[in-house]
Short mmCIF file of C-alpha atoms in Angstrom, two decimals:
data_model
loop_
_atom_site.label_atom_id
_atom_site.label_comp_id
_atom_site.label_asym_id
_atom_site.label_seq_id
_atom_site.Cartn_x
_atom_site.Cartn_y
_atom_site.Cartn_z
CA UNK A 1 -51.27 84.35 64.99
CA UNK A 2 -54.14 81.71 66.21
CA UNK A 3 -55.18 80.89 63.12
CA UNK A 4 -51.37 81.00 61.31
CA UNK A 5 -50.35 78.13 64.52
CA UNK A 6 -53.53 76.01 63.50
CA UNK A 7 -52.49 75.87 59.93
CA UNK A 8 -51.36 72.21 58.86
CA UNK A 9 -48.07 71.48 57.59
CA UNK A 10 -48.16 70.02 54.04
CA UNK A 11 -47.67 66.25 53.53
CA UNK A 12 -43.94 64.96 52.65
CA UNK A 13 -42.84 65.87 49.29
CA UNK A 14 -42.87 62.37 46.40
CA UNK A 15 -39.04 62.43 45.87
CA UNK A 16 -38.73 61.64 49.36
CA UNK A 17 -40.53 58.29 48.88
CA UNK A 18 -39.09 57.56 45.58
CA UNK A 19 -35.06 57.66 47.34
CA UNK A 20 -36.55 55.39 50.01
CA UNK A 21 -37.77 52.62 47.70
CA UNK A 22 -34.58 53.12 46.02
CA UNK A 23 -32.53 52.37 49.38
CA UNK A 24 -34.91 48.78 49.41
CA UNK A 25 -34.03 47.78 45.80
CA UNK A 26 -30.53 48.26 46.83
CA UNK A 27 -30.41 46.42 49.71
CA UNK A 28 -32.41 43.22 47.95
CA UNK A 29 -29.83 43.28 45.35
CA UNK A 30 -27.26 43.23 48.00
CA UNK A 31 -28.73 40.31 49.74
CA UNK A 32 -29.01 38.67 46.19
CA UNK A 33 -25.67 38.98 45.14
CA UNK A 34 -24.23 37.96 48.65
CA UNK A 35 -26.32 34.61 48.13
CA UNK A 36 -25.01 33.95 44.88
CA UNK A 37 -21.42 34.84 46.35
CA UNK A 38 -21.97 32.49 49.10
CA UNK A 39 -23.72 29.52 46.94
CA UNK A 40 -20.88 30.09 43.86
CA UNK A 41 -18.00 29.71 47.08
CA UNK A 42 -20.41 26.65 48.81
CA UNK A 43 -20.53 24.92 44.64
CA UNK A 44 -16.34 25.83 44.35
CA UNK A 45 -16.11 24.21 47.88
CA UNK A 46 -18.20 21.00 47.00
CA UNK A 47 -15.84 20.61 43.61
CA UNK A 48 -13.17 20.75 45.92
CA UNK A 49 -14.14 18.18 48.23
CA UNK A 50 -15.65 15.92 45.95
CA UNK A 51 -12.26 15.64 44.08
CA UNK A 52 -9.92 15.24 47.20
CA UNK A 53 -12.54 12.66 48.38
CA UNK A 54 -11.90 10.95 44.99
CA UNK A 55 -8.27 11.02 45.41
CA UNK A 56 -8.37 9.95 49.06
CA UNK A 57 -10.75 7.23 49.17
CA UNK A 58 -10.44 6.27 45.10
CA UNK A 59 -14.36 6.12 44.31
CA UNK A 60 -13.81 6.93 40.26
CA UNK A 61 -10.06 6.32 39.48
CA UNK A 62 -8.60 4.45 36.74
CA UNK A 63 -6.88 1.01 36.88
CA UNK A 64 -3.67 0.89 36.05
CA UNK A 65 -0.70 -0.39 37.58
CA UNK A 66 2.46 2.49 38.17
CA UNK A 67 5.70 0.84 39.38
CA UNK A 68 7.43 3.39 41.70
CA UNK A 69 10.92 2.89 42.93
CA UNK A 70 11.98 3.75 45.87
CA UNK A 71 15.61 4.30 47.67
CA UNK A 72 17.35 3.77 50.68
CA UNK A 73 15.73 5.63 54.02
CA UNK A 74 13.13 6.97 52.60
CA UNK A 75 9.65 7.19 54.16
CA UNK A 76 5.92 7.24 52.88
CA UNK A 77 5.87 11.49 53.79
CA UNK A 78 8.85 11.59 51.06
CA UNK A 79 6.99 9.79 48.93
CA UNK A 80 4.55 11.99 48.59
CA UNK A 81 5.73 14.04 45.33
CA UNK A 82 6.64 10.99 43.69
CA UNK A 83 3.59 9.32 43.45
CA UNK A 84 2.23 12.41 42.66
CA UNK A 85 4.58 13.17 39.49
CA UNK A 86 3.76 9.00 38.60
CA UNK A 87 0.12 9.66 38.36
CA UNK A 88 -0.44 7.13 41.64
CA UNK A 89 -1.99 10.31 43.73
CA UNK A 90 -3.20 13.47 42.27
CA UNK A 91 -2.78 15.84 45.20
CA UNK A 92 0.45 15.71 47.12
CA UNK A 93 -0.48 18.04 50.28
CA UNK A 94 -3.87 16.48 50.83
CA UNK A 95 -1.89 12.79 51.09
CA UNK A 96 1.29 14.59 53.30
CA UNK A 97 -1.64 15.63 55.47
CA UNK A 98 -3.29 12.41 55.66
CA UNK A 99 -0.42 11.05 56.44
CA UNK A 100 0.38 13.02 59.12
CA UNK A 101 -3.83 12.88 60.64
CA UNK A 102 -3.05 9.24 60.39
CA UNK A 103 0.40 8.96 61.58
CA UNK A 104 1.45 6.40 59.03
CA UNK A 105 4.06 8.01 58.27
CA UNK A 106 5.98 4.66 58.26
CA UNK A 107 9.28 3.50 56.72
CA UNK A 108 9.81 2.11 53.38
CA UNK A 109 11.95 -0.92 52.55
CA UNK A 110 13.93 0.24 49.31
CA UNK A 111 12.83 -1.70 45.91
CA UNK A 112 10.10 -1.65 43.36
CA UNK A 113 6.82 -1.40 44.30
CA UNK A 114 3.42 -2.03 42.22
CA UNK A 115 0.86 0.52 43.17
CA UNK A 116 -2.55 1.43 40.96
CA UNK A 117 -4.44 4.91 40.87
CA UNK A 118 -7.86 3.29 42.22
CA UNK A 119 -6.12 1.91 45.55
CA UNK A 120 -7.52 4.81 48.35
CA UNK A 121 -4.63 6.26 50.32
CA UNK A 122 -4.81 3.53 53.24
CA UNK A 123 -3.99 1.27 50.66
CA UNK A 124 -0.95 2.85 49.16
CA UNK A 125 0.52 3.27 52.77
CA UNK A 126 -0.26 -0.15 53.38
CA UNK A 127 1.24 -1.34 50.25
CA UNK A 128 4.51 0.90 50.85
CA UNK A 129 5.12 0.47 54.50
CA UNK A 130 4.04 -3.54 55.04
CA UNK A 131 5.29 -5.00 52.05
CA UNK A 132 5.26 -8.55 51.42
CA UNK A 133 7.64 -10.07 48.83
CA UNK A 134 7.93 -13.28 46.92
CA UNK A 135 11.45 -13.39 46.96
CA UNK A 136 12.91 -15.21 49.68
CA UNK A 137 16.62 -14.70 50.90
CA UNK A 138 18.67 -16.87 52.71
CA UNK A 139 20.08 -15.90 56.10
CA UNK A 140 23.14 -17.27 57.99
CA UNK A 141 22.73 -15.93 61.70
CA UNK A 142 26.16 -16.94 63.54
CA UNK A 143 26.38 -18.22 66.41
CA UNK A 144 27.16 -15.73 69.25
CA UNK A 145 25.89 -13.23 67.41
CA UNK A 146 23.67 -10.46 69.57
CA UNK A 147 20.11 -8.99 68.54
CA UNK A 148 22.07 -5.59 67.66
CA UNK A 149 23.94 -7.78 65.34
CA UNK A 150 21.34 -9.69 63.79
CA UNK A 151 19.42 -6.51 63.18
CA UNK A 152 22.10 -4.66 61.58
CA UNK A 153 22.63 -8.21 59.45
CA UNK A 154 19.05 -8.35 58.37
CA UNK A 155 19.06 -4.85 57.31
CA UNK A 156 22.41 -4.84 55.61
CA UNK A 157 20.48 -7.76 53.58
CA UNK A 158 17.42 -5.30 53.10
CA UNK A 159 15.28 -7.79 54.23
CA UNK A 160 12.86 -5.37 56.14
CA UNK A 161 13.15 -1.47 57.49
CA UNK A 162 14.61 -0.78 60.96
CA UNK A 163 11.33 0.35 62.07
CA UNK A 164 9.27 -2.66 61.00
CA UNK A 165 12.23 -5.17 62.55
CA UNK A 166 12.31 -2.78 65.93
CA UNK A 167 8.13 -3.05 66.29
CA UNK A 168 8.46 -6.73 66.09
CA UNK A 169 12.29 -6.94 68.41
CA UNK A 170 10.80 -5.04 70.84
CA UNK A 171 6.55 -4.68 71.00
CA UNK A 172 5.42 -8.20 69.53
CA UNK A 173 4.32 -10.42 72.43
CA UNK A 174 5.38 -13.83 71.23
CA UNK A 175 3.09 -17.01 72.56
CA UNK A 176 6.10 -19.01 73.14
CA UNK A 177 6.27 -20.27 76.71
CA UNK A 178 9.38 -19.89 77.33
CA UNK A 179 9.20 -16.37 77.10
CA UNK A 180 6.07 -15.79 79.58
CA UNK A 181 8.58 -15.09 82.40
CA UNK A 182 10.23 -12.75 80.60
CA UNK A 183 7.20 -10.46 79.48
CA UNK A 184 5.87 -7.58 78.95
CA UNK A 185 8.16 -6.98 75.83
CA UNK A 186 11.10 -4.95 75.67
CA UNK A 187 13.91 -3.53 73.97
CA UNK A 188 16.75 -6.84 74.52
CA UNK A 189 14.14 -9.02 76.04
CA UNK A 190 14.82 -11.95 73.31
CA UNK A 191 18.28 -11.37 73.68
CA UNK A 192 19.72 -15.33 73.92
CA UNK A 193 16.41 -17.04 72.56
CA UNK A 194 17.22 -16.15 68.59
CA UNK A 195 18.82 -19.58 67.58
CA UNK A 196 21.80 -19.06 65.37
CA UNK A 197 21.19 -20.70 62.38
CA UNK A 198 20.71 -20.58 58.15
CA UNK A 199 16.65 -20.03 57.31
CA UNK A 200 15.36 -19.33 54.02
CA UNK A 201 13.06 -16.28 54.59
CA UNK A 202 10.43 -13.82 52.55
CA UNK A 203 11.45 -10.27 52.37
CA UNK A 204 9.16 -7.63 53.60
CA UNK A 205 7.98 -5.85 56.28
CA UNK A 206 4.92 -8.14 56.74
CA UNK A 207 6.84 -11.19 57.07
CA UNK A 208 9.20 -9.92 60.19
CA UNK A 209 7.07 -11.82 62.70
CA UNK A 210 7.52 -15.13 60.90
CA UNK A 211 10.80 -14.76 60.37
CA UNK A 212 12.08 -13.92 64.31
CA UNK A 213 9.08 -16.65 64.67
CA UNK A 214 11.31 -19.23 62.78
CA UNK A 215 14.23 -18.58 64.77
CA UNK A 216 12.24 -18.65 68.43
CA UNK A 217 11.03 -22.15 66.92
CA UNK A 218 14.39 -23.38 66.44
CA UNK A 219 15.57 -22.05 69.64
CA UNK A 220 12.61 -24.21 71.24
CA UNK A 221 13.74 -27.72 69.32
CA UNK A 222 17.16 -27.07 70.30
CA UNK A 223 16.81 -26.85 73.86
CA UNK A 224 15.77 -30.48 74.21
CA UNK A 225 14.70 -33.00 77.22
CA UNK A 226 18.10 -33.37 78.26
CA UNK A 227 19.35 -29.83 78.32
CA UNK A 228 16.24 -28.97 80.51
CA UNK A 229 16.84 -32.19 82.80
CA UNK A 230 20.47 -31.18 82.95
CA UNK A 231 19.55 -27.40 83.94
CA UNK A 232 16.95 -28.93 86.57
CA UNK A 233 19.78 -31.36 88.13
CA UNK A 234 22.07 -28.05 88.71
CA UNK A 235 18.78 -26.05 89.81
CA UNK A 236 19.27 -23.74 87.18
CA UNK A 237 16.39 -21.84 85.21
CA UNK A 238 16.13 -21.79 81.25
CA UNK A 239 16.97 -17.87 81.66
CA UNK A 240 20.03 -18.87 83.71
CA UNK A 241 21.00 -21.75 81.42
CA UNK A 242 20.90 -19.67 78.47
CA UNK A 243 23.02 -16.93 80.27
CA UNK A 244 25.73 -18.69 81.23
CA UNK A 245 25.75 -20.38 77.30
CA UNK A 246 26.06 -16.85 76.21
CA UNK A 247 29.29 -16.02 78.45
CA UNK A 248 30.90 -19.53 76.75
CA UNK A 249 29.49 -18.80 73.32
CA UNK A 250 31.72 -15.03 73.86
CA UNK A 251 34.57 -16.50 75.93
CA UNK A 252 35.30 -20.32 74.40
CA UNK A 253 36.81 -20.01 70.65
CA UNK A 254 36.70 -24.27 70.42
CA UNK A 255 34.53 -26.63 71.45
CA UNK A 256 36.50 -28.88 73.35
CA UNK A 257 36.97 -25.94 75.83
CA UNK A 258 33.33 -25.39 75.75
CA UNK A 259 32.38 -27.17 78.90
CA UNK A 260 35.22 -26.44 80.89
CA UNK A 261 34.88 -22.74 80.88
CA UNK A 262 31.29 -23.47 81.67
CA UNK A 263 33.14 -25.34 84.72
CA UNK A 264 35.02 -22.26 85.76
CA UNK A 265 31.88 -19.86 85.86
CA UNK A 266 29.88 -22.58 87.72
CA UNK A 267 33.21 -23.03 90.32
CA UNK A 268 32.57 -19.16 90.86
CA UNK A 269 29.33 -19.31 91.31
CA UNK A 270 29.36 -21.94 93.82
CA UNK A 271 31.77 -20.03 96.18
CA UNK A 272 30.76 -16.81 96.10
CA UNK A 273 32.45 -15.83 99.41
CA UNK A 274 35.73 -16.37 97.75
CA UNK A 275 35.36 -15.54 94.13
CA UNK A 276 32.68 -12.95 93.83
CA UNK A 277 33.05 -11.82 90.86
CA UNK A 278 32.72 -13.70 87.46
CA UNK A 279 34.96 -11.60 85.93
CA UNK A 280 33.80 -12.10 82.37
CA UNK A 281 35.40 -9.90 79.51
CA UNK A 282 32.78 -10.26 76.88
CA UNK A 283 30.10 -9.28 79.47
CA UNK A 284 32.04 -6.23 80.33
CA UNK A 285 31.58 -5.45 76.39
CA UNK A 286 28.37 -6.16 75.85
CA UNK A 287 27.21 -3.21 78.83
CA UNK A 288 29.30 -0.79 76.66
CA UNK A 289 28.38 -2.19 73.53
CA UNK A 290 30.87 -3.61 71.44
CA UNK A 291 31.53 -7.17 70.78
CA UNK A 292 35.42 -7.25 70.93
CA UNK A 293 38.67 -5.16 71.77
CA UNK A 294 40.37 -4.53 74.81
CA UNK A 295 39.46 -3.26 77.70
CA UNK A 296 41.33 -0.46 79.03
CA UNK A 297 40.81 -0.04 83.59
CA UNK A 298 38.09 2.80 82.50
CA UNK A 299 36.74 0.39 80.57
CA UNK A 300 36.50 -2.22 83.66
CA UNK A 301 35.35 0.42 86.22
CA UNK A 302 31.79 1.30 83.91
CA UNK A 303 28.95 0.82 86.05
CA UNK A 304 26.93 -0.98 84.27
CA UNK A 305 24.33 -4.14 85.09
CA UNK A 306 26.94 -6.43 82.80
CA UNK A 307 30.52 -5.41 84.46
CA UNK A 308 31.01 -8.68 85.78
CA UNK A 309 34.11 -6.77 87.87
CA UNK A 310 31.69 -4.94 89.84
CA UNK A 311 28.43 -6.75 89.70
CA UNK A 312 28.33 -9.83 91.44
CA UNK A 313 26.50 -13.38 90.20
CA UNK A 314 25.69 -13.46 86.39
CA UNK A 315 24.76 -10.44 84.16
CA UNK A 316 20.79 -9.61 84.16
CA UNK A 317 20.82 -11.91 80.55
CA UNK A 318 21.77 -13.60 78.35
CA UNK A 319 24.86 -11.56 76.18
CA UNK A 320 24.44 -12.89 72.72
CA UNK A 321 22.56 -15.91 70.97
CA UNK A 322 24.12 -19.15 71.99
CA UNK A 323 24.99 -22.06 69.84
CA UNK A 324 23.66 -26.02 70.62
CA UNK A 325 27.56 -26.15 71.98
CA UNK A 326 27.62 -23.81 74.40
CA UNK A 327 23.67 -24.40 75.55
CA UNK A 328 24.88 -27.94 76.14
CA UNK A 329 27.87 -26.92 78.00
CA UNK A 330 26.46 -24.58 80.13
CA UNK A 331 23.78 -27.25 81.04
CA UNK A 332 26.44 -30.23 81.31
CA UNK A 333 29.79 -28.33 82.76
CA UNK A 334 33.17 -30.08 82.82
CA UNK A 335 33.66 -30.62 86.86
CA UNK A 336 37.23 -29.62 87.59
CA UNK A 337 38.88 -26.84 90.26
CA UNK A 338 39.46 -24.43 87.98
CA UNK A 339 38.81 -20.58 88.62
CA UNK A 340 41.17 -18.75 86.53
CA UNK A 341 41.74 -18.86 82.45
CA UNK A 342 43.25 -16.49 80.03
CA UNK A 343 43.11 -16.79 76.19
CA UNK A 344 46.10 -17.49 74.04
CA UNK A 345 47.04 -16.37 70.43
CA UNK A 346 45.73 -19.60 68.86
CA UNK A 347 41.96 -19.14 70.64
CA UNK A 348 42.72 -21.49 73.83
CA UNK A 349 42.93 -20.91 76.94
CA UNK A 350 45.15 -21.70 80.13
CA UNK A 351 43.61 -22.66 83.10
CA UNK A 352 44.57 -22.12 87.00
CA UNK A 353 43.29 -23.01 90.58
CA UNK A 354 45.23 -20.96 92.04
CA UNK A 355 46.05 -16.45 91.49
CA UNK A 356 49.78 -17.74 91.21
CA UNK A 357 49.30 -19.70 88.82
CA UNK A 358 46.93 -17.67 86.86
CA UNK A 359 49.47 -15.18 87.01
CA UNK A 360 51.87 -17.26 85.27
CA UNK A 361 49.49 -18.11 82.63
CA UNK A 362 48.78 -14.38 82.20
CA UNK A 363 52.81 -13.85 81.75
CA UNK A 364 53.01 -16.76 79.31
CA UNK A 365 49.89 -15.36 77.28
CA UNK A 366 51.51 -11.91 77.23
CA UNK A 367 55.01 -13.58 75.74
CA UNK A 368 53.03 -16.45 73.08
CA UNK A 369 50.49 -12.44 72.14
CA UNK A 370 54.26 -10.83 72.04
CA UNK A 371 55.65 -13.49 69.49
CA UNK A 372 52.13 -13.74 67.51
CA UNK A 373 52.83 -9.67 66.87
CA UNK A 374 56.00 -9.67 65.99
CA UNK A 375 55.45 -13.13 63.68
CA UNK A 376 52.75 -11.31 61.80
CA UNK A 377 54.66 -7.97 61.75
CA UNK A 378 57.83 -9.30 60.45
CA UNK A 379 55.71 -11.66 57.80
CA UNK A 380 53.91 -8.10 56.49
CA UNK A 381 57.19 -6.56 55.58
#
């Protein structure tokens, strides 16, 4: 049994090494093919990038120029199919998701538009959403007309896209001077200072500065050396000057009343203790928005900062854009003892000193409104 324990075992059989060197080929052959997999997907990848590169930034593209035409409300995101149907783009998603990285997703002012395959996609946006035109347009801003007004003008005229004229309305920080007081900019804050006027003008989104530019400009000629020695002699500001010429642009329908209703807001003003409230209809409307109609007692108990029946002095601003007229009546006011007037079917007014006889003038502007119905209702049938 010794000699049997001291016995050696015999070495490991050859098909044992043979599997083993089989298991190593294997694996090598593994590793290969999972480099070539990887490399092939790293090659497919490359391809891929190289060709949205080409289409984003333009590197080998060919000139030629595609017209693309483009509707009403429509913005560069929705554009995206379009130009890539025309042959201007040749991936859609990649440029929606530029677009979005970016945030350019911009307006677009409805027309035709020139665009070529080799401009990179900063270029097409920029071409889409600050387009600059050749055509000019003439514009007829009338007097007494507000911003909301003149916006909804300019547009209706498709002279620029809401959101280019609201950047420049409400963000641009004009140099003028006479709007340092009134910065930083906000929504309203050159409420008054657009000078009603006709200006020939580009169209484009690129060209709203200069064209709120011209009418800033104007508004600066127009309020002349004696308007602003006039406004010092009363001790009145420019911003209180071209208020109170927005309340007679609203209230006065002629010009020879111009001055005098000037008269009656400056008569309230300078006896506050007995008349503190200005009372001004079209101020009223302006808080709640509208620029005419009547007002209903709901309508004058609205708390807002331009209820002239609640709020006493003048409104925070100016209510509209004031003619030359009324600027130079509300800088040179007609000095009389009136405190009352009420409007008449023809567009003037009657004027009191005293309730009583305001009250009377209300009565006989109630019977001459009466008549002025009936005349037109009996001439329609």
């Amino acid at each position: 049994m010794q000699n049997h324990a001291n016995q050696q075992m015999p070495p490991a059989s050859e098909p044992r090494r043979r599997r083993s060197r089989r298991m190593k080929n294997s694996g090598c052959a593994g590793t290969i093919v999972y480099l070539i997999a990887v490399l092939g997907i790293a090659i497919v990848l490359s391809l891929v990038a190289i060709f949205v590169a080409n289409d984003v930034f333009a590197f080998v593209t060919e000139d030629a120029t595609i017209t693309v035409s483009v509707g009403e409300n429509t913005d560069v995101l929705a554009l995206a199919s379009t130009l890539d149907d025309e042959g201007v783009i040749r991936y859609r998603s990649v440029f929606k998701l530029y677009v979005k990285l970016k945030g350019d997703n911009k307006s677009v002012l409805a027309g035709s538009y020139d665009l070529n395959p080799n401009m990179d996609y900063g270029q097409i946006i920029s071409a889409l959403s600050n387009s600059a035109s050749t055509e000019t347009i003439q514009i007829t801003i009338p007097e007494g007309y507000s911003i909301m007004q003149i916006k909804q003008l300019l547009l209706d005229e498709h002279v620029c896209t809401e959101q280019a004229l609201d950047e420049v309305l409400n963000e641009y920080a004009f140099k003028h001077t006479f709007l340092q007081n009134e910065k930083p900019p906000k929504a309203g804050w050159l409420e008054g200072y657009l000078f009603p006027d006709t200006y020939e003008i580009y169209k484009g989104n690129s060209t709203v500065v200069d064209t709120i530019n011209k009418m800033l400009n104007n508004f600066d000629n127009k309020y002349d050396e004696e308007i602003q020695a006039n406004a010092q002699a009363l001790g009145r500001s420019m911003h209180d000057i071209v208020t109170i010429a927005s309340l007679v642009e609203r209230e006065a329908q002629r010009d020879d009343e111009r001055a005098r209703i000037a008269g009656v807001i400056y008569n309230r003003l300078n006896n506050a203790a007995s008349f503190p409230y200005l009372q001004v209809d079209a101020s009223v409307l302006y808080g709640l928005g509208r620029t005419g109609g009547k007002l209903s007692q709901a309508d004058l108990q609205t708390d807002t900062p331009y209820n002239l029946y609640t709020k006493q002095g003048l409104p925070p601003g100016p209510i509209c854009n004031p003619g030359l007229k009324s600027l130079q009546a509300a800088a040179d006011p007609e000095k009389h003892n009136y405190f009352y007037y009420v409007a008449m079917p023809d567009g003037s007014h009657l004027f009191a000193n005293s309730y009583a006889e305001h009250e009377a003038n209300i009565a006989a502007s109630n019977r001459a409104q009466a008549q002025a119905a009936a005349n037109a209702g009996g001439g329609g049938e």
